[in-house]
mmCIF file of C-alpha atoms in Angstrom:
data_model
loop_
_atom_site.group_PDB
_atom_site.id
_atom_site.type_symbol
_atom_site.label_atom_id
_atom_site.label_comp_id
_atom_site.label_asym_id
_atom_site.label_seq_id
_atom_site.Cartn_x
_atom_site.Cartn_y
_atom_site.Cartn_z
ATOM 1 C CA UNK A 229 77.007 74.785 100.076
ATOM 2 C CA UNK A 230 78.534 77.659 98.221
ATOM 3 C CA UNK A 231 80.415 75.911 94.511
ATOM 4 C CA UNK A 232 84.230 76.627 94.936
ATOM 5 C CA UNK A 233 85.945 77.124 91.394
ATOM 6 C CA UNK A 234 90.092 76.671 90.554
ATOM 7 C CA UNK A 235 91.519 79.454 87.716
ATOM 8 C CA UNK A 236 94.970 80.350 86.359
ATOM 9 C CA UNK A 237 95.133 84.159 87.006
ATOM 10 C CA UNK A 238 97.723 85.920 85.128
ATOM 11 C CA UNK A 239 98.449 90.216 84.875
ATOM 12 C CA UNK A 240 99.665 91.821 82.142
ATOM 13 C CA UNK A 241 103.286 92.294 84.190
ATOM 14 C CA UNK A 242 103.520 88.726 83.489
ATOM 15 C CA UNK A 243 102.633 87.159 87.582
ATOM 16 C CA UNK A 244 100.361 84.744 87.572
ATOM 17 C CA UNK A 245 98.801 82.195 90.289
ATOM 18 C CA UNK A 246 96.170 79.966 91.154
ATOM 19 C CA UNK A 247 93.234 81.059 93.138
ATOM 20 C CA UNK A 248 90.435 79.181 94.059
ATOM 21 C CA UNK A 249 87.216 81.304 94.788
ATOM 22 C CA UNK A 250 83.661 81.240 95.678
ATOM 23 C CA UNK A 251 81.095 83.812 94.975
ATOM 24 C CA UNK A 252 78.062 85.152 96.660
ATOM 25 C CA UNK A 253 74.663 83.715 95.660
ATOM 26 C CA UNK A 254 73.186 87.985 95.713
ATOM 27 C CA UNK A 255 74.890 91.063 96.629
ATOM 28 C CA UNK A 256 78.866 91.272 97.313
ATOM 29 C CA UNK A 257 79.788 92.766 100.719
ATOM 30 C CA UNK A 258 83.877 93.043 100.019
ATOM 31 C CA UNK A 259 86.574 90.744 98.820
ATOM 32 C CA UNK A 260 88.851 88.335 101.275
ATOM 33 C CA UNK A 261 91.916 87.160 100.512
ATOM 34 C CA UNK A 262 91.868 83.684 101.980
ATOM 35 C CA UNK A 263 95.704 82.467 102.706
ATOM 36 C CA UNK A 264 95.948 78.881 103.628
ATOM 37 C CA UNK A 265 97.930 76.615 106.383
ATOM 38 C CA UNK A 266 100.986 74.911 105.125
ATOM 39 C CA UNK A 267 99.093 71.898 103.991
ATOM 40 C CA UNK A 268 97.712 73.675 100.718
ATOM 41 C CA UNK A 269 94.482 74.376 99.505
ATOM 42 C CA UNK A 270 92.738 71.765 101.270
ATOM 43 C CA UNK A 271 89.368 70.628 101.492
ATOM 44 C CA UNK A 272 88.799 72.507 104.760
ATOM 45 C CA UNK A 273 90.588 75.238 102.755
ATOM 46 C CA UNK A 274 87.503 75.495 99.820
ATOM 47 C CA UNK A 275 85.027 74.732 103.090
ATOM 48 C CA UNK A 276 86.267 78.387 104.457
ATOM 49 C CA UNK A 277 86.138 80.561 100.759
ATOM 50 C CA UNK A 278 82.581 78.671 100.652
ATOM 51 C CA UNK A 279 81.296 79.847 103.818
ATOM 52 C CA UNK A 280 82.790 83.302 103.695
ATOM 53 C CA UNK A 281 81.001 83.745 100.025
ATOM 54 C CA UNK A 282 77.813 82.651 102.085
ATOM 55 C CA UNK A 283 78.423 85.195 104.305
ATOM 56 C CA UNK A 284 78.365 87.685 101.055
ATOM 57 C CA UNK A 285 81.840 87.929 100.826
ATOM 58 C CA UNK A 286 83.411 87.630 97.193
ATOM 59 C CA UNK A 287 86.578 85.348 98.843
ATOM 60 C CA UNK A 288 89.555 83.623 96.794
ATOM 61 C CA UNK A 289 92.401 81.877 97.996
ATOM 62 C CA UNK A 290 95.618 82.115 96.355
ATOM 63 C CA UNK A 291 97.484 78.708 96.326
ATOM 64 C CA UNK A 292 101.363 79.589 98.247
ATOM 65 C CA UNK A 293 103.549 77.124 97.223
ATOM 66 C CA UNK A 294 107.153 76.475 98.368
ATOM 67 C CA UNK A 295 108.842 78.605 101.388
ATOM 68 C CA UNK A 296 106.353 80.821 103.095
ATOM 69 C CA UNK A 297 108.684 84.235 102.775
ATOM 70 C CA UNK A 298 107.450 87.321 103.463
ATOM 71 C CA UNK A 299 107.660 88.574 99.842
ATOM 72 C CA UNK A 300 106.018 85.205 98.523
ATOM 73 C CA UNK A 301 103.250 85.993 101.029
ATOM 74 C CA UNK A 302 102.953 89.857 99.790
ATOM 75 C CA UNK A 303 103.583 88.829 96.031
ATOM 76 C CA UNK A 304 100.587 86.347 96.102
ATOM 77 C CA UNK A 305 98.466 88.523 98.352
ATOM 78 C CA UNK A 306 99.123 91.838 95.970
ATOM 79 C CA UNK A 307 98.293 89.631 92.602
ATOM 80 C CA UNK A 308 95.004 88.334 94.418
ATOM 81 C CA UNK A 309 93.934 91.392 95.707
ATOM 82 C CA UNK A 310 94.215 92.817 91.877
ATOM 83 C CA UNK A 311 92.178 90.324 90.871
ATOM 84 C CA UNK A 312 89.122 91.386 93.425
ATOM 85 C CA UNK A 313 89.951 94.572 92.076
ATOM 86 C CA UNK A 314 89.098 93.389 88.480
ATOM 87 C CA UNK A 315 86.046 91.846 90.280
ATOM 88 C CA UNK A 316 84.520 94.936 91.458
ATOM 89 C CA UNK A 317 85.508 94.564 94.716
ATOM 90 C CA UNK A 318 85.822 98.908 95.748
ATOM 91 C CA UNK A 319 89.475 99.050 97.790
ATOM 92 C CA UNK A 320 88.565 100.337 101.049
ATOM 93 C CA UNK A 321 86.015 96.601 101.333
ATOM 94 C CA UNK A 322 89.005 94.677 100.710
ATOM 95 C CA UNK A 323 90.364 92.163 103.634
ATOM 96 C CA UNK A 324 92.551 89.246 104.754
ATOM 97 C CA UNK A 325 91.938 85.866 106.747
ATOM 98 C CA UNK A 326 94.273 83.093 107.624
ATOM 99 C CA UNK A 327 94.599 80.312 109.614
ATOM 100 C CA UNK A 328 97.472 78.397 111.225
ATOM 101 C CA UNK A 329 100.452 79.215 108.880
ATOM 102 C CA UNK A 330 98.244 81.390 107.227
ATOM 103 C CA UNK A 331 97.560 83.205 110.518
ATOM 104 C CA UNK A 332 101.432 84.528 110.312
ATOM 105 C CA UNK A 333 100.663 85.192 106.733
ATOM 106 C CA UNK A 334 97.374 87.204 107.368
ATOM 107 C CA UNK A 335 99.485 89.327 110.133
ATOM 108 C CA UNK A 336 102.375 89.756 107.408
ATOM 109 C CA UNK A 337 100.207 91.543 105.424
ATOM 110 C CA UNK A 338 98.035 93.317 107.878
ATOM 111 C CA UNK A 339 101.698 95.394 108.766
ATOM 112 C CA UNK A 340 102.818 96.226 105.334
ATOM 113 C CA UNK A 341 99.357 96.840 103.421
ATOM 114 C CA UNK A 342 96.480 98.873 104.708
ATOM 115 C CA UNK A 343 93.443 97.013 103.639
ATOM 116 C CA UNK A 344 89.748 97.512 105.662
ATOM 117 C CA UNK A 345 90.430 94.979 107.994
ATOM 118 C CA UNK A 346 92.634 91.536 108.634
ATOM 119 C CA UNK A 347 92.177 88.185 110.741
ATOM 120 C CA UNK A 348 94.318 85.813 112.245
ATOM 121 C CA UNK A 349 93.363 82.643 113.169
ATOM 122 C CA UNK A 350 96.201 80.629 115.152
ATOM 123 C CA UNK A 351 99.967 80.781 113.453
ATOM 124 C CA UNK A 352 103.304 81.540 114.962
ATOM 125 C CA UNK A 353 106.854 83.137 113.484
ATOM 126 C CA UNK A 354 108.157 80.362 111.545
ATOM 127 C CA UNK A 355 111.906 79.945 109.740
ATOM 128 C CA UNK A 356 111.109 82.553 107.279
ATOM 129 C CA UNK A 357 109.302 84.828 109.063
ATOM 130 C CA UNK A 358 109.783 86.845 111.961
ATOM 131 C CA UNK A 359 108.103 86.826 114.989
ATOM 132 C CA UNK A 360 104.737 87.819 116.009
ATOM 133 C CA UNK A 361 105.548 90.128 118.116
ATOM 134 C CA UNK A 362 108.011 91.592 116.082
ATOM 135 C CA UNK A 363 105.323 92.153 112.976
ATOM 136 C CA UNK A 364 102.619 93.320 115.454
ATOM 137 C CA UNK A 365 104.023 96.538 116.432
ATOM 138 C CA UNK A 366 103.898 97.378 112.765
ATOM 139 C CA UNK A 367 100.284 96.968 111.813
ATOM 140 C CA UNK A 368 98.971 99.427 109.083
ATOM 141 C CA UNK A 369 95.409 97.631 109.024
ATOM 142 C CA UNK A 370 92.727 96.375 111.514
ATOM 143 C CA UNK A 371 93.682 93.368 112.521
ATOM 144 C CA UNK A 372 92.162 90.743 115.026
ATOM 145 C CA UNK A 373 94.068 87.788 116.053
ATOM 146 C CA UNK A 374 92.749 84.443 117.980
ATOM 147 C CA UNK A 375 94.499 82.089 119.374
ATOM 148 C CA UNK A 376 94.620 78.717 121.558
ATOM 149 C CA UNK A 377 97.227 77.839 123.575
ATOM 150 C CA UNK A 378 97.331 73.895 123.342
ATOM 151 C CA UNK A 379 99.971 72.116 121.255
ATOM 152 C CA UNK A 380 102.435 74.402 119.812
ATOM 153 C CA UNK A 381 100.014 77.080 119.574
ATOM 154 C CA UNK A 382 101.140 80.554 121.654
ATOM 155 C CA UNK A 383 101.483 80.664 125.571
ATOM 156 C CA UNK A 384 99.447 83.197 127.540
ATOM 157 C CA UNK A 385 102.054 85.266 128.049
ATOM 158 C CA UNK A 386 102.966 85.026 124.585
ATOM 159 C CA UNK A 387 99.832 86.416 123.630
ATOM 160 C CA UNK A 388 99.381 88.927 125.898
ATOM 161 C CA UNK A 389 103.073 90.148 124.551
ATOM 162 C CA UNK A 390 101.327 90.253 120.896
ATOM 163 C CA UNK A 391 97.850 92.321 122.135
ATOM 164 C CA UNK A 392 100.435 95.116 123.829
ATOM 165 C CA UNK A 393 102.548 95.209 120.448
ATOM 166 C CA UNK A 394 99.665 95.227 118.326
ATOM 167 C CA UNK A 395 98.164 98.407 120.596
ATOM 168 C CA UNK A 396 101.411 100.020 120.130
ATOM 169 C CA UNK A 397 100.833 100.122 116.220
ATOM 170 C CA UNK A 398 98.120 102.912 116.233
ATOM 171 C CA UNK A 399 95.492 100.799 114.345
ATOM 172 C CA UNK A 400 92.850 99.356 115.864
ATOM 173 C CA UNK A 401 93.461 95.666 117.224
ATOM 174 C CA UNK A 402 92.273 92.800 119.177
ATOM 175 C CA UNK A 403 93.920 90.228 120.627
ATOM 176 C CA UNK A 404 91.843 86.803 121.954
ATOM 177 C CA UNK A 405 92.696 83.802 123.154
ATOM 178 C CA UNK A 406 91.572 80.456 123.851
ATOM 179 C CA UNK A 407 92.619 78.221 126.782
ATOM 180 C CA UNK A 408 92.868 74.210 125.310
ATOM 181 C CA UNK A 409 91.863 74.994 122.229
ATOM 182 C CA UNK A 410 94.134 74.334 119.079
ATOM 183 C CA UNK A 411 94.785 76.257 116.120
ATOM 184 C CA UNK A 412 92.315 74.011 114.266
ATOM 185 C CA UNK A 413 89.649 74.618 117.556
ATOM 186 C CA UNK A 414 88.762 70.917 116.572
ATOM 187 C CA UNK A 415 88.684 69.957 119.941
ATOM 188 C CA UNK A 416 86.892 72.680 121.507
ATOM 189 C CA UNK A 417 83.270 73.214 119.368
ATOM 190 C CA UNK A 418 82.282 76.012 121.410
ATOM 191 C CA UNK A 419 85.532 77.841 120.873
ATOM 192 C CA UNK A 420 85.221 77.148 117.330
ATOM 193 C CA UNK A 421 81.339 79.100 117.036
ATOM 194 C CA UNK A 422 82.740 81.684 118.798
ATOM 195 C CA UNK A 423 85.998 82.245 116.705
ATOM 196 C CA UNK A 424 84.031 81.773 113.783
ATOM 197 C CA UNK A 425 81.374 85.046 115.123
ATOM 198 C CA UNK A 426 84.241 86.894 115.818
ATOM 199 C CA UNK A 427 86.219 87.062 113.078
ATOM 200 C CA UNK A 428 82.691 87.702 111.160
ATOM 201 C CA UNK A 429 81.739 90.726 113.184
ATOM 202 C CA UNK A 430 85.105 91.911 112.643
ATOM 203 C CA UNK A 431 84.724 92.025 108.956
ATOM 204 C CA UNK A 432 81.309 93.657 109.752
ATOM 205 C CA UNK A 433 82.372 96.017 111.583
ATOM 206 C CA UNK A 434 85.716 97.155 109.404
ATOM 207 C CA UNK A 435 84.512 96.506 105.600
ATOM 208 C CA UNK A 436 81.235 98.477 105.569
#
């Protein structure tokens, strides 16, 4: 497996974060910004920046910490994205990925920055963000989302309200979901592979 490696990144303006990162063995496809549930940077966390570096991508987590706000999320995202930057990552092969609270994050940033592509994975509006629906209409970059709809995870109809806002934006979308399957598609294997392809060929098809 793909080493993961923690560094203190600070910019000359002064912000600075922790990002943990994993690099491509040969050639770098793009740069992913990886934004984490609300549990942290987690072991499963570093097992996702690993696999998408094996996948070529140059991908770095920042580490959120405190209240998930919108400008936290676009704060971290914009310092992380400068550091692919610095990394020789060209702009236009630059993405997002999220999962669970970092879903909502990934779909934050998918309506107020226009980067090649963007992927949610599970998430819902939470006290300091607004609601899916709400953001979706406002997309300014690719963006797929998947979804279950076990647990607290989104309703059918709830996601079939997000895939018509996000076709209202004017960027190209996709909306998927999942019947029984979590946000963490622990429960459902097959659903997992298949989440896991997707949200690969939608890089692949976006960040070329």
């Amino acid at each position: 497996m793909t080493q993961t490696y923690t560094e203190h990144y600070e910019r000359e303006d002064g912000r600075a974060i922790e990002l943990t990162y994993a690099e491509p063995e040969n050639v770098v496809r793009g740069g992913l910004v990886v934004l984490h549930e609300a549990d942290g940077v987690t072991d499963g966390v570093r097992l996702l920046v690993a696999s998408l570096a094996g996948e070529g991508w140059l991908a770095v987590a920042p580490h959120l910490k405190g209240e998930a706000t919108r400008e936290a999320i676009l704060g971290a995202t914009d310092i992380t994205l400068a550091w692919l930057v610095e990394h020789g990552v060209q702009a236009d092969l630059l993405g997002v990925v999220g999962f669970d609270l970092g879903g909502t994050a990934a779909l934050v940033v998918a309506s107020n920055r226009k980067l090649g592509a963007a992927v949610s994975v599970g998430g819902q509006g939470g006290k300091e963000l607004p609601a899916l629906v709400e953001i979706a209409g406002k997309l300014t970059s690719p963006w797929l989302g998947v979804y279950g709809d076990a647990g607290d995870e989104l309703g059918a109809a709830e996601v079939e309200q997000l895939r018509e806002a996000a076709a209202t934006s004017g960027v190209a979308s996709n909306v998927v979901r999942y019947p029984g399957a979590n946000h963490r598609f622990d429960a459902d294997p097959k659903a997992a592979v298949e989440a896991w392809q997707r949200t690969l060929s939608w890089f692949d098809a976006h960040l070329r």
